[in-house]
């Protein structure tokens, strides 16, 4: 044994051994970075459970799916998977036993990734501590529980193939295109889906409803998307979760910023911004709002909504919506306060944004456990009318429905 150890140490001290160790370390680092870019941990971590151990529930129109364990545990995770099986899962949506995955797993985007990038992610995942944890059984209604039907779904909707750079575009544009359409899978949330739950290519990046939240239009449209945002504003949004007077990340998007985007390097974030600004404009969804005059003041005859705003919100957001202490608190100009359906507004009022990575003055408290349904609905109504200039109302029933949905 001593001879074996000495021999191993001697080998590692040689140029070949050091080179091999360096290559392995570089591959693990690349895999860790790509796993962040792909936001793997978000979907494969259940609340209160170990990272990557699966079990997160996805409520879909045809039932409930649970994400699998992707730690290297051999019994409940992917520890027994070969390179070929892992690549096939990400590029074709087919598991080790030949079973088809539901497209809630974004293999329709991961198919753009080359083998070497996928195997780098596998190397990183296999470097993690194995966690023994089985996911609950999926609860899918017939006939959608018949996985063989996904063979035909893939024939219709899976554009299987690797990303091919456009020689007529810049290096940054191509890098951004790869990150957005491949590992970043932005279209999976920001593109509406058709009757068969496939992304509607005719409205790519035009925005979509997502578990009660609204994933806004991120196409290059000046009127409805991010066409007028500067690259600096987009990068700031990716890095910190806000762009002053333009957008604040909440719900699933806040999670993307926290777990994925803020970990990417500046060059990649700028590449993403470059690409998004040049995508085909989609003039659908909520239009870019026009901020109201900055002379807005506290109502002379306050109602319940304005009273709650005075208690809980005015110190950070101010009555004119300009924000206090931090530009992250700016309300004027946000789609959130101009959406008559109040989808993201209700969500952020009830759930907040307590991300530990954010400075304290950037965080949003959770008011869902502090105020009752009537107070929250009055507050939401006041915000829509005062800052959005909308003739809109949020009812206590809407608040209760949103709270009930969040519990599933």
Short mmCIF file of C-alpha atoms in Angstrom, two decimals:
data_model
loop_
_atom_site.label_atom_id
_atom_site.label_comp_id
_atom_site.label_asym_id
_atom_site.label_seq_id
_atom_site.Cartn_x
_atom_site.Cartn_y
_atom_site.Cartn_z
CA UNK A 1 0.00 0.00 0.00
CA UNK A 2 2.83 2.38 0.89
CA UNK A 3 4.43 1.71 -2.48
CA UNK A 4 1.11 2.50 -4.22
CA UNK A 5 0.71 5.77 -2.32
CA UNK A 6 4.27 6.84 -3.06
CA UNK A 7 3.78 5.95 -6.68
CA UNK A 8 0.59 8.02 -6.87
CA UNK A 9 2.27 11.01 -5.24
CA UNK A 10 5.21 10.71 -7.59
CA UNK A 11 2.85 10.62 -10.57
CA UNK A 12 0.95 13.67 -9.39
CA UNK A 13 4.22 15.55 -9.02
CA UNK A 14 5.11 14.90 -12.64
CA UNK A 15 4.05 17.23 -15.40
CA UNK A 16 1.48 14.73 -16.67
CA UNK A 17 -0.08 14.28 -13.24
CA UNK A 18 -0.24 18.01 -12.55
CA UNK A 19 -1.72 18.62 -15.99
CA UNK A 20 -4.41 16.00 -15.41
CA UNK A 21 -5.28 17.45 -12.01
CA UNK A 22 -5.45 20.93 -13.52
CA UNK A 23 -7.74 19.74 -16.31
CA UNK A 24 -10.06 18.05 -13.81
CA UNK A 25 -10.21 21.20 -11.68
CA UNK A 26 -10.95 23.33 -14.75
CA UNK A 27 -13.73 20.96 -15.81
CA UNK A 28 -15.32 21.06 -12.35
CA UNK A 29 -15.15 24.85 -12.31
CA UNK A 30 -16.71 25.02 -15.78
CA UNK A 31 -19.43 22.59 -14.74
CA UNK A 32 -20.21 24.59 -11.61
CA UNK A 33 -20.48 27.78 -13.68
CA UNK A 34 -22.75 26.16 -16.27
CA UNK A 35 -24.91 24.61 -13.54
CA UNK A 36 -25.40 28.16 -12.21
CA UNK A 37 -26.16 29.45 -15.71
CA UNK A 38 -28.73 26.66 -16.13
CA UNK A 39 -30.15 27.34 -12.64
CA UNK A 40 -30.27 23.60 -11.91
CA UNK A 41 -30.52 24.06 -8.15
CA UNK A 42 -33.78 26.06 -8.39
CA UNK A 43 -35.82 23.22 -9.87
CA UNK A 44 -34.06 20.35 -8.13
CA UNK A 45 -34.34 21.61 -4.54
CA UNK A 46 -37.50 21.28 -2.47
CA UNK A 47 -38.17 23.80 0.33
CA UNK A 48 -36.17 22.89 3.41
CA UNK A 49 -34.37 20.02 1.66
CA UNK A 50 -30.81 19.48 0.46
CA UNK A 51 -29.70 21.23 -2.76
CA UNK A 52 -30.07 19.18 -5.94
CA UNK A 53 -31.90 16.37 -4.09
CA UNK A 54 -35.17 16.99 -5.97
CA UNK A 55 -38.75 16.78 -4.79
CA UNK A 56 -39.89 20.26 -5.86
CA UNK A 57 -43.53 20.20 -7.04
CA UNK A 58 -44.56 21.67 -10.39
CA UNK A 59 -48.27 22.36 -10.77
CA UNK A 60 -49.15 21.92 -14.45
CA UNK A 61 -52.50 21.98 -16.29
CA UNK A 62 -52.56 18.18 -16.37
CA UNK A 63 -51.25 17.35 -12.87
CA UNK A 64 -48.29 17.63 -10.53
CA UNK A 65 -44.69 16.76 -11.38
CA UNK A 66 -41.83 16.40 -8.91
CA UNK A 67 -38.24 17.11 -9.85
CA UNK A 68 -35.80 14.20 -9.51
CA UNK A 69 -32.74 13.89 -7.31
CA UNK A 70 -29.62 14.82 -9.32
CA UNK A 71 -27.03 14.25 -6.60
CA UNK A 72 -24.62 11.33 -7.20
CA UNK A 73 -26.54 8.96 -4.92
CA UNK A 74 -26.64 5.62 -6.76
CA UNK A 75 -30.04 4.52 -5.45
CA UNK A 76 -32.16 7.68 -5.58
CA UNK A 77 -30.03 10.05 -7.67
CA UNK A 78 -27.92 9.90 -10.83
CA UNK A 79 -24.83 8.23 -9.37
CA UNK A 80 -25.19 5.23 -11.68
CA UNK A 81 -25.65 7.23 -14.88
CA UNK A 82 -23.11 6.97 -17.68
CA UNK A 83 -21.93 9.93 -19.73
CA UNK A 84 -24.11 8.80 -22.63
CA UNK A 85 -27.21 8.58 -20.45
CA UNK A 86 -26.67 12.05 -19.01
CA UNK A 87 -26.10 13.62 -22.42
CA UNK A 88 -29.15 11.86 -23.88
CA UNK A 89 -31.32 13.13 -21.02
CA UNK A 90 -30.34 16.77 -21.60
CA UNK A 91 -30.25 16.74 -25.38
CA UNK A 92 -33.20 14.45 -26.13
CA UNK A 93 -35.27 14.31 -22.95
CA UNK A 94 -34.90 10.53 -22.61
CA UNK A 95 -33.96 8.85 -19.32
CA UNK A 96 -31.62 5.87 -18.71
CA UNK A 97 -34.49 3.39 -18.98
CA UNK A 98 -35.72 4.87 -22.24
CA UNK A 99 -38.58 6.78 -20.61
CA UNK A 100 -39.40 10.23 -21.96
CA UNK A 101 -39.25 13.27 -19.70
CA UNK A 102 -42.03 15.82 -19.59
CA UNK A 103 -40.99 19.14 -21.15
CA UNK A 104 -41.29 20.83 -17.76
CA UNK A 105 -37.66 19.69 -17.75
CA UNK A 106 -36.23 22.17 -20.29
CA UNK A 107 -34.43 19.68 -22.49
CA UNK A 108 -36.00 21.55 -25.42
CA UNK A 109 -33.46 24.28 -24.57
CA UNK A 110 -30.64 22.14 -23.21
CA UNK A 111 -30.53 20.36 -26.57
CA UNK A 112 -28.61 23.43 -27.78
CA UNK A 113 -25.73 22.55 -25.43
CA UNK A 114 -22.72 20.65 -26.78
CA UNK A 115 -21.59 17.39 -25.24
CA UNK A 116 -18.56 18.92 -23.54
CA UNK A 117 -20.65 21.49 -21.66
CA UNK A 118 -23.13 18.84 -20.55
CA UNK A 119 -20.38 16.54 -19.32
CA UNK A 120 -18.82 19.43 -17.40
CA UNK A 121 -22.14 19.83 -15.54
CA UNK A 122 -22.19 16.08 -14.90
CA UNK A 123 -18.66 16.21 -13.49
CA UNK A 124 -19.70 19.00 -11.12
CA UNK A 125 -22.85 17.21 -9.98
CA UNK A 126 -20.85 14.03 -9.37
CA UNK A 127 -18.44 16.01 -7.19
CA UNK A 128 -21.27 16.83 -4.75
CA UNK A 129 -22.10 14.80 -1.67
CA UNK A 130 -24.72 12.14 -2.52
CA UNK A 131 -28.11 12.63 -0.87
CA UNK A 132 -30.45 9.68 -0.42
CA UNK A 133 -33.87 11.13 -1.16
CA UNK A 134 -36.57 9.82 -3.47
CA UNK A 135 -38.97 12.23 -5.14
CA UNK A 136 -42.72 11.72 -4.61
CA UNK A 137 -44.63 9.95 -7.36
CA UNK A 138 -45.94 12.23 -10.08
CA UNK A 139 -49.69 12.79 -10.05
CA UNK A 140 -50.56 13.13 -13.73
CA UNK A 141 -54.04 12.69 -15.19
CA UNK A 142 -54.78 10.24 -18.02
CA UNK A 143 -53.85 10.29 -20.88
CA UNK A 144 -50.92 12.59 -20.02
CA UNK A 145 -49.47 9.97 -17.68
CA UNK A 146 -48.71 7.80 -20.71
CA UNK A 147 -45.11 8.81 -21.36
CA UNK A 148 -44.94 7.03 -24.70
CA UNK A 149 -47.08 9.85 -26.07
CA UNK A 150 -44.13 12.19 -25.59
CA UNK A 151 -42.39 10.43 -28.46
CA UNK A 152 -44.90 12.08 -30.79
CA UNK A 153 -44.69 15.36 -28.87
CA UNK A 154 -40.94 15.41 -29.52
CA UNK A 155 -41.50 14.71 -33.23
CA UNK A 156 -43.68 17.81 -33.39
CA UNK A 157 -41.99 20.23 -31.03
CA UNK A 158 -38.41 19.21 -30.18
CA UNK A 159 -35.93 21.02 -32.39
CA UNK A 160 -33.10 18.67 -31.45
CA UNK A 161 -29.65 19.98 -32.30
CA UNK A 162 -26.72 21.99 -31.01
CA UNK A 163 -26.35 25.75 -31.10
CA UNK A 164 -24.70 27.00 -34.27
CA UNK A 165 -23.04 30.44 -34.14
CA UNK A 166 -24.15 32.98 -36.73
CA UNK A 167 -21.02 34.06 -38.66
CA UNK A 168 -22.67 37.39 -39.51
CA UNK A 169 -23.09 38.28 -35.83
CA UNK A 170 -20.58 39.41 -33.22
CA UNK A 171 -18.91 37.08 -30.75
CA UNK A 172 -20.85 38.69 -27.89
CA UNK A 173 -24.17 38.25 -29.72
CA UNK A 174 -23.45 34.58 -30.33
CA UNK A 175 -22.39 34.00 -26.73
CA UNK A 176 -25.58 35.71 -25.54
CA UNK A 177 -27.70 33.71 -27.97
CA UNK A 178 -26.19 30.47 -26.67
CA UNK A 179 -26.74 31.36 -23.01
CA UNK A 180 -30.32 32.57 -23.56
CA UNK A 181 -31.50 29.73 -25.80
CA UNK A 182 -29.40 26.95 -24.26
CA UNK A 183 -28.42 26.67 -20.59
CA UNK A 184 -30.26 29.84 -19.53
CA UNK A 185 -33.51 28.55 -21.16
CA UNK A 186 -35.09 32.02 -20.84
CA UNK A 187 -37.81 31.26 -23.36
CA UNK A 188 -39.18 28.43 -21.23
CA UNK A 189 -40.69 31.04 -18.88
CA UNK A 190 -40.93 34.13 -21.10
CA UNK A 191 -42.58 32.51 -24.14
CA UNK A 192 -46.29 31.62 -24.13
CA UNK A 193 -47.22 27.99 -24.71
CA UNK A 194 -49.69 26.47 -27.12
CA UNK A 195 -52.45 23.95 -26.44
CA UNK A 196 -49.87 21.16 -26.26
CA UNK A 197 -47.68 23.04 -23.75
CA UNK A 198 -44.95 23.67 -26.32
CA UNK A 199 -43.39 27.12 -26.63
CA UNK A 200 -45.16 29.25 -29.23
CA UNK A 201 -42.35 30.18 -31.61
CA UNK A 202 -44.48 32.91 -33.20
CA UNK A 203 -44.42 34.87 -29.91
CA UNK A 204 -40.92 34.10 -28.73
CA UNK A 205 -39.97 35.96 -25.51
CA UNK A 206 -43.27 37.87 -25.61
CA UNK A 207 -44.12 37.04 -21.98
CA UNK A 208 -46.20 34.35 -20.30
CA UNK A 209 -48.12 33.52 -17.14
CA UNK A 210 -46.18 31.38 -14.70
CA UNK A 211 -47.73 30.00 -11.52
CA UNK A 212 -49.68 33.18 -10.79
CA UNK A 213 -46.78 35.42 -11.78
CA UNK A 214 -46.26 37.18 -15.10
CA UNK A 215 -42.95 36.64 -16.88
CA UNK A 216 -42.78 39.89 -18.83
CA UNK A 217 -41.96 40.47 -22.47
CA UNK A 218 -38.14 40.44 -22.84
CA UNK A 219 -37.98 40.73 -26.62
CA UNK A 220 -36.29 43.66 -28.35
CA UNK A 221 -39.58 45.56 -28.59
CA UNK A 222 -39.32 49.25 -27.61
CA UNK A 223 -43.01 49.46 -26.74
CA UNK A 224 -43.51 46.18 -24.86
CA UNK A 225 -40.13 44.59 -24.22
CA UNK A 226 -36.64 45.70 -23.18
CA UNK A 227 -35.68 47.44 -26.42
CA UNK A 228 -35.22 50.83 -24.75
CA UNK A 229 -33.24 49.48 -21.81
CA UNK A 230 -29.52 50.14 -21.99
CA UNK A 231 -27.11 47.24 -21.67
CA UNK A 232 -25.97 48.72 -18.35
CA UNK A 233 -29.55 48.69 -17.03
CA UNK A 234 -30.03 45.09 -18.10
CA UNK A 235 -26.76 43.99 -16.51
CA UNK A 236 -27.72 45.76 -13.28
CA UNK A 237 -31.05 43.94 -13.34
CA UNK A 238 -29.32 40.59 -13.87
CA UNK A 239 -26.80 41.33 -11.12
CA UNK A 240 -28.97 42.99 -8.46
CA UNK A 241 -32.56 42.24 -9.42
CA UNK A 242 -33.64 45.74 -10.39
CA UNK A 243 -33.24 48.50 -12.94
CA UNK A 244 -34.35 51.82 -11.52
CA UNK A 245 -37.76 52.86 -12.83
CA UNK A 246 -37.87 49.93 -15.27
CA UNK A 247 -38.16 46.63 -13.45
CA UNK A 248 -37.81 44.81 -10.14
CA UNK A 249 -37.43 41.03 -9.97
CA UNK A 250 -39.99 39.20 -7.88
CA UNK A 251 -41.10 35.60 -7.40
CA UNK A 252 -39.48 33.16 -9.84
CA UNK A 253 -37.41 35.91 -11.46
CA UNK A 254 -35.98 36.99 -8.12
CA UNK A 255 -34.96 33.37 -7.63
CA UNK A 256 -33.27 33.32 -11.04
CA UNK A 257 -31.25 36.40 -10.08
CA UNK A 258 -30.38 34.98 -6.65
CA UNK A 259 -29.38 31.50 -7.76
CA UNK A 260 -28.22 32.01 -11.32
CA UNK A 261 -27.69 35.35 -13.05
CA UNK A 262 -25.76 37.18 -10.35
CA UNK A 263 -23.13 34.41 -10.43
CA UNK A 264 -22.30 34.96 -14.10
CA UNK A 265 -19.34 37.08 -15.13
CA UNK A 266 -19.81 40.56 -16.54
CA UNK A 267 -18.90 39.56 -20.07
CA UNK A 268 -21.61 36.91 -20.17
CA UNK A 269 -24.20 39.24 -18.65
CA UNK A 270 -23.39 41.86 -21.28
CA UNK A 271 -23.58 39.21 -23.98
CA UNK A 272 -27.07 38.25 -22.78
CA UNK A 273 -28.09 41.91 -22.83
CA UNK A 274 -26.64 42.36 -26.33
CA UNK A 275 -28.58 39.39 -27.64
CA UNK A 276 -31.91 40.19 -25.98
CA UNK A 277 -31.91 43.77 -27.24
CA UNK A 278 -31.55 42.46 -30.81
CA UNK A 279 -34.22 39.75 -30.65
CA UNK A 280 -37.29 40.06 -32.85
CA UNK A 281 -39.63 42.66 -31.30
CA UNK A 282 -42.92 41.27 -29.99
CA UNK A 283 -45.49 44.01 -29.41
CA UNK A 284 -47.73 41.98 -27.09
CA UNK A 285 -48.45 41.88 -23.39
CA UNK A 286 -48.21 44.87 -21.07
CA UNK A 287 -46.90 47.95 -22.87
CA UNK A 288 -44.06 49.97 -21.44
CA UNK A 289 -45.72 52.23 -18.84
CA UNK A 290 -45.48 55.98 -18.71
CA UNK A 291 -44.65 57.07 -15.14
CA UNK A 292 -47.10 59.44 -13.54
CA UNK A 293 -46.01 62.92 -12.52
CA UNK A 294 -43.59 63.03 -9.59
CA UNK A 295 -45.94 65.41 -7.79
CA UNK A 296 -48.00 62.52 -6.43
CA UNK A 297 -48.68 63.05 -2.75
CA UNK A 298 -50.47 61.33 0.11
CA UNK A 299 -54.27 61.40 -0.32
CA UNK A 300 -56.06 64.10 1.64
CA UNK A 301 -58.79 61.63 2.59
CA UNK A 302 -56.98 58.34 3.20
CA UNK A 303 -58.77 55.03 2.87
CA UNK A 304 -57.73 51.61 4.13
CA UNK A 305 -55.26 51.03 1.28
CA UNK A 306 -53.45 54.35 1.69
CA UNK A 307 -53.36 53.86 5.47
CA UNK A 308 -51.63 50.51 5.06
CA UNK A 309 -49.28 52.09 2.52
CA UNK A 310 -48.44 54.82 5.02
CA UNK A 311 -47.73 52.22 7.72
CA UNK A 312 -45.75 49.70 5.70
CA UNK A 313 -44.59 51.18 2.39
CA UNK A 314 -44.18 54.96 2.31
CA UNK A 315 -40.91 55.04 4.23
CA UNK A 316 -39.18 53.03 1.45
CA UNK A 317 -41.18 53.86 -1.66
CA UNK A 318 -42.41 57.41 -0.89
CA UNK A 319 -45.76 58.73 -1.99
CA UNK A 320 -44.44 59.73 -5.42
CA UNK A 321 -42.91 56.29 -6.04
CA UNK A 322 -39.37 57.58 -6.44
CA UNK A 323 -37.95 55.35 -3.75
CA UNK A 324 -36.06 56.22 -0.61
CA UNK A 325 -32.64 54.97 0.57
CA UNK A 326 -32.29 52.74 -2.47
CA UNK A 327 -33.20 53.02 -6.19
CA UNK A 328 -34.45 49.42 -5.89
CA UNK A 329 -37.51 50.88 -4.14
CA UNK A 330 -38.57 52.98 -7.16
CA UNK A 331 -42.16 52.19 -8.14
CA UNK A 332 -42.69 54.79 -10.85
CA UNK A 333 -42.41 53.24 -14.29
CA UNK A 334 -42.72 49.59 -13.23
CA UNK A 335 -45.02 47.21 -15.09
CA UNK A 336 -45.82 45.70 -11.69
CA UNK A 337 -47.92 48.74 -10.73
CA UNK A 338 -49.44 49.12 -14.21
CA UNK A 339 -50.84 45.61 -14.58
CA UNK A 340 -54.64 45.70 -13.99
CA UNK A 341 -54.54 42.00 -13.09
CA UNK A 342 -51.99 42.77 -10.37
CA UNK A 343 -50.32 39.38 -10.86
CA UNK A 344 -46.80 40.27 -9.77
CA UNK A 345 -48.00 42.93 -7.36
CA UNK A 346 -50.05 40.46 -5.33
CA UNK A 347 -47.19 37.98 -5.36
CA UNK A 348 -44.54 40.38 -4.14
CA UNK A 349 -46.82 41.84 -1.47
CA UNK A 350 -47.53 38.37 -0.08
CA UNK A 351 -44.12 36.78 -0.56
CA UNK A 352 -41.68 39.70 -0.56
CA UNK A 353 -38.09 39.25 -1.67
CA UNK A 354 -35.95 38.32 1.34
CA UNK A 355 -32.91 37.16 -0.67
CA UNK A 356 -29.96 37.05 1.73
CA UNK A 357 -27.57 38.16 -1.01
CA UNK A 358 -29.30 41.54 -1.29
CA UNK A 359 -28.41 44.56 0.84
CA UNK A 360 -30.98 45.11 3.58
CA UNK A 361 -32.35 48.23 1.89
CA UNK A 362 -32.98 46.21 -1.30
CA UNK A 363 -35.11 43.53 0.32
CA UNK A 364 -38.90 43.43 0.30
CA UNK A 365 -40.68 42.23 3.47
CA UNK A 366 -43.33 39.52 3.39
CA UNK A 367 -46.65 41.22 4.17
CA UNK A 368 -48.72 38.07 3.64
CA UNK A 369 -48.26 37.08 7.28
CA UNK A 370 -48.75 40.60 8.66
CA UNK A 371 -51.91 41.90 6.98
CA UNK A 372 -55.23 40.18 6.35
CA UNK A 373 -56.96 39.62 3.00
CA UNK A 374 -58.92 42.88 3.19
CA UNK A 375 -55.87 44.98 4.04
CA UNK A 376 -53.77 43.39 1.30
CA UNK A 377 -56.48 43.81 -1.33
CA UNK A 378 -57.00 47.45 -0.31
CA UNK A 379 -53.25 48.06 -0.44
CA UNK A 380 -52.92 46.47 -3.88
CA UNK A 381 -55.87 48.48 -5.17
CA UNK A 382 -54.39 51.71 -3.84
CA UNK A 383 -51.02 51.02 -5.49
CA UNK A 384 -52.63 50.29 -8.88
CA UNK A 385 -54.76 53.42 -8.75
CA UNK A 386 -52.23 55.79 -7.18
CA UNK A 387 -49.04 54.80 -9.03
CA UNK A 388 -50.49 53.15 -12.13
CA UNK A 389 -53.39 55.50 -12.72
CA UNK A 390 -55.60 52.47 -13.30
CA UNK A 391 -59.30 52.05 -12.73
CA UNK A 392 -58.64 48.62 -11.23
CA UNK A 393 -59.50 46.78 -8.05
CA UNK A 394 -58.06 43.77 -6.24
CA UNK A 395 -60.58 41.87 -4.14
CA UNK A 396 -60.05 39.87 -0.95
CA UNK A 397 -61.15 36.79 -2.91
CA UNK A 398 -58.25 37.29 -5.34
CA UNK A 399 -55.84 37.49 -2.42
CA UNK A 400 -57.22 34.29 -0.91
CA UNK A 401 -57.03 32.47 -4.24
CA UNK A 402 -53.42 33.54 -4.66
CA UNK A 403 -52.56 32.45 -1.13
CA UNK A 404 -54.21 29.07 -1.67
CA UNK A 405 -52.32 28.55 -4.94
CA UNK A 406 -49.01 29.35 -3.21
CA UNK A 407 -49.63 26.55 -0.69
CA UNK A 408 -49.73 23.87 -3.42
#
